[in-house]
Short mmCIF file of C-alpha atoms in Angstrom, two decimals:
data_model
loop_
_atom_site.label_atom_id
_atom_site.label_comp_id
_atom_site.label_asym_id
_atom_site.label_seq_id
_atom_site.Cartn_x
_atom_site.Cartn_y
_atom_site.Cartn_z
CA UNK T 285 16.82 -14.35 9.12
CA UNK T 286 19.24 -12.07 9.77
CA UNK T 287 19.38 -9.57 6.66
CA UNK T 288 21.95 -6.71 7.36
CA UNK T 289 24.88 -10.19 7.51
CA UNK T 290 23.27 -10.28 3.41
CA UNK T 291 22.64 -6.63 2.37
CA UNK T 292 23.01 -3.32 3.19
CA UNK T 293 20.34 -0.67 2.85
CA UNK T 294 21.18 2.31 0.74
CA UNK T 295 18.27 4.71 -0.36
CA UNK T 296 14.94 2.29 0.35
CA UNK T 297 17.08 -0.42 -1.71
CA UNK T 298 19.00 -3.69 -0.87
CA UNK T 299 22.39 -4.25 -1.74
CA UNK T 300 24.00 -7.67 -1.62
CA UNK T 301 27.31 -7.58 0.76
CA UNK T 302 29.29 -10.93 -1.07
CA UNK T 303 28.74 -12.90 -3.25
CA UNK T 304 25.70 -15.11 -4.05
CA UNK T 305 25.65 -17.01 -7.22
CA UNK T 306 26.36 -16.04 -10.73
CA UNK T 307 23.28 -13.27 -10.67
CA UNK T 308 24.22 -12.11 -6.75
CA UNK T 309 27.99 -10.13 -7.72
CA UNK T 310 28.82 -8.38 -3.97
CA UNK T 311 27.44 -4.83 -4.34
CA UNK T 312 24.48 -5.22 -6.69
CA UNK T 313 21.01 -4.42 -6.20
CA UNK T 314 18.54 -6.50 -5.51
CA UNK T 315 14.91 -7.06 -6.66
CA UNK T 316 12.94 -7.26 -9.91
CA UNK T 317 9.69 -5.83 -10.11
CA UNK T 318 6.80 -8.67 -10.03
CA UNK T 319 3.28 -8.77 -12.05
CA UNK T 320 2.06 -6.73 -8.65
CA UNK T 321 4.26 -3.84 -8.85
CA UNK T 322 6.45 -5.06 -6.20
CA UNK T 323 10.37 -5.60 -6.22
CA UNK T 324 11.07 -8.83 -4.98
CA UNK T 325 14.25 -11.79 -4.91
CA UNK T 326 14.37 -15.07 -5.12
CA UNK T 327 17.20 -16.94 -2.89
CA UNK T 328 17.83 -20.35 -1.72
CA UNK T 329 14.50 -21.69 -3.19
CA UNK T 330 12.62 -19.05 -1.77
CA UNK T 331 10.59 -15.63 -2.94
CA UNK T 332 11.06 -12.37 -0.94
CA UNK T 333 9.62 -9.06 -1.04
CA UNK T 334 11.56 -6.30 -0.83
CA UNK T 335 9.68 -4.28 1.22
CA UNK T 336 9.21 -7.16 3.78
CA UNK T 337 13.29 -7.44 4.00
CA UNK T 338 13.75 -3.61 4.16
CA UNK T 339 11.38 -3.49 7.53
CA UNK T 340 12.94 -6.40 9.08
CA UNK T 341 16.02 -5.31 8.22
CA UNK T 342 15.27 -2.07 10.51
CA UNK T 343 13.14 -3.60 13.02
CA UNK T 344 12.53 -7.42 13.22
CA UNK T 345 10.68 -10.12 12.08
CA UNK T 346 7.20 -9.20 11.34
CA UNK T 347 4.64 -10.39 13.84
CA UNK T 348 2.50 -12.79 11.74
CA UNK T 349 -0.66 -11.87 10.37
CA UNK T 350 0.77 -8.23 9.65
CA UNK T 351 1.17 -6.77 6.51
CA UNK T 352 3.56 -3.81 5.35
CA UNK T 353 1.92 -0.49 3.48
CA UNK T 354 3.55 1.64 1.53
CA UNK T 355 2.57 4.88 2.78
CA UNK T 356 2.78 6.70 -0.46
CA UNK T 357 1.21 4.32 -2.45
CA UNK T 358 4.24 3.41 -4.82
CA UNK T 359 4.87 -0.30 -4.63
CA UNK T 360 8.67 0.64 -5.17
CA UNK T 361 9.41 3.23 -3.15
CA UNK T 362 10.97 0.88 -0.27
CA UNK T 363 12.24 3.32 1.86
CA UNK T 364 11.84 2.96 5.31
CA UNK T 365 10.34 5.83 6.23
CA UNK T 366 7.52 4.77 3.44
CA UNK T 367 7.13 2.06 5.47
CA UNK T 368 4.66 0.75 8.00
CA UNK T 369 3.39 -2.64 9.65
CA UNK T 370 -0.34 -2.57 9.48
CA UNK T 371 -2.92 -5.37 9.99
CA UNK T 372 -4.76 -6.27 6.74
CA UNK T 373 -7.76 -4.11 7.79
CA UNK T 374 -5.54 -1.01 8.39
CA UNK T 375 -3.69 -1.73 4.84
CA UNK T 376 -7.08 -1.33 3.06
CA UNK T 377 -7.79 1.71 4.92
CA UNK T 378 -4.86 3.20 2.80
CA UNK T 379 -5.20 2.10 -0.93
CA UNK T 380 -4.78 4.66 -3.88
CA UNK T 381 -7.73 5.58 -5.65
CA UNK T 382 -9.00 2.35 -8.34
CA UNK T 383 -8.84 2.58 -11.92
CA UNK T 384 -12.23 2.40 -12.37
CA UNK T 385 -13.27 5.09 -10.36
CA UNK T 386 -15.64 7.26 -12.63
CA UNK T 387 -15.87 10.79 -10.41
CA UNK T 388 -12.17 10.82 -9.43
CA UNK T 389 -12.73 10.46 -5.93
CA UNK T 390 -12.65 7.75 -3.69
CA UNK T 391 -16.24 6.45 -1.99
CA UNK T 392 -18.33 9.80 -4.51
CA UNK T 393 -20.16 7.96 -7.31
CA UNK T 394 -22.91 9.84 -9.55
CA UNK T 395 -26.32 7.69 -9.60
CA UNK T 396 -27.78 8.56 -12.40
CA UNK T 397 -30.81 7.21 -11.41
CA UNK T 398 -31.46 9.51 -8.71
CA UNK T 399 -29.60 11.99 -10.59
CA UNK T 400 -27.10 12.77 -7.37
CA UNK T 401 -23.83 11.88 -5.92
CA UNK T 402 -23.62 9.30 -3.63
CA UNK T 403 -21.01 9.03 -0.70
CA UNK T 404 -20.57 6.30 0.92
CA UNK T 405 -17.58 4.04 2.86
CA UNK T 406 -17.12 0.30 3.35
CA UNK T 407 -16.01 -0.99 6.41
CA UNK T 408 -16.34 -4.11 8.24
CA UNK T 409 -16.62 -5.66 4.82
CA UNK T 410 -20.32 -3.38 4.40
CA UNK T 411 -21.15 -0.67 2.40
CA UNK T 412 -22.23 1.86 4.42
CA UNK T 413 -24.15 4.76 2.63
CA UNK T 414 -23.12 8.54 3.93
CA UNK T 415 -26.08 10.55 1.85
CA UNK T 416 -26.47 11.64 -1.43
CA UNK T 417 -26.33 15.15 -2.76
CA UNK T 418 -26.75 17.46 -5.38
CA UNK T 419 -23.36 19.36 -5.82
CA UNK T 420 -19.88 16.70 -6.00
CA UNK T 421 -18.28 18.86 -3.97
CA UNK T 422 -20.83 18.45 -0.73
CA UNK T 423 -20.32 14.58 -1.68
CA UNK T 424 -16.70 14.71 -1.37
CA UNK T 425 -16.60 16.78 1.84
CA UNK T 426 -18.72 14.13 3.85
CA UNK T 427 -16.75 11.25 2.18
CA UNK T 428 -13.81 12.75 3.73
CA UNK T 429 -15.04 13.31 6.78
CA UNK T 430 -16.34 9.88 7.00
CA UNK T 431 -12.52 8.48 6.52
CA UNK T 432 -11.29 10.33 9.53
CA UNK T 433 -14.49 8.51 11.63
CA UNK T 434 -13.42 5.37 10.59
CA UNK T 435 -10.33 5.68 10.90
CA UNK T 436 -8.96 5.81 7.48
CA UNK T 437 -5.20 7.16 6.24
CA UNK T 438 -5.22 10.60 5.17
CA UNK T 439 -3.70 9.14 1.90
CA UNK T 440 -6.53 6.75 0.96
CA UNK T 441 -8.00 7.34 -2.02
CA UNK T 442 -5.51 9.31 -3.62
CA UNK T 443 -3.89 8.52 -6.74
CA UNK T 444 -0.93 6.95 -7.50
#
């Protein structure tokens, strides 16, 4: 579809261009923000991500199987420059820190058990153990370092 003949981009937002129905008034924004976090449309029987519109808009359908990451983590920034295509694999490899991370950092968790920090990473769908140590800070260091190995975003892990 060809989306600049429906909206114009102004800011990371779309903008209708005419008229679409008694909601779509020429010159309004679209998008409402979904359960997800993410602004989306609905038009001609059909649900549409911003985000998704915004890249094609700049650079073309999106080859299939590819997803689009929000660089900065906030589902409704939709500028483009916050924008990437990334395969699912890559998109994990940039996800903000969870809610129910208990030491603050991404991949560091304290076994109390062994009464030490444990760093570890998954990939290929495995957890893959980095060491455990004594002092947080030693844990955090080789959790980091074992992002960059992998291949991770310099963003993952961070918060929201």
């Amino acid at each position: 579809m060809n989306w600049g003949e429906i909206f114009r981009y102004e800011d990371g937002k779309p903008f209708r261009i005419k008229f679409m129905g008694s909601r779509g008034v020429a010159g309004s924004e679209v998008g409402t923000i979904d359960n997800h976090g993410y602004l989306c449309f609905i038009m001609n029987k059909g649900r549409f991500k911003n985000h998704r519109v915004i890249w094609e808009m700049f650079n073309g359908e999106i080859p299939k199987g590819m997803h689009i990451d929000h660089i900065n983590h906030i589902r409704d920034d939709n500028r483009i420059e916050n924008l990437r295509v990334v395969s699912r694999v890559d998109n994990q490899r940039n996800q903000s820190l969870r809610s129910d991370n208990s030491s603050g950092n991404v991949g560091v968790s304290f076994m109390k058990k062994f009464g030490k920090w444990e760093a570890y990473i998954y990939s290929g769908g495995k957890k893959i153990k980095i060491g455990y140590y004594s002092n947080i800070d030693d844990a955090i260091k080789a959790r980091k370092s074992a992002s960059e190995e992998y291949g991770f975003h310099k963003n993952h892990g961070e918060k929201k």
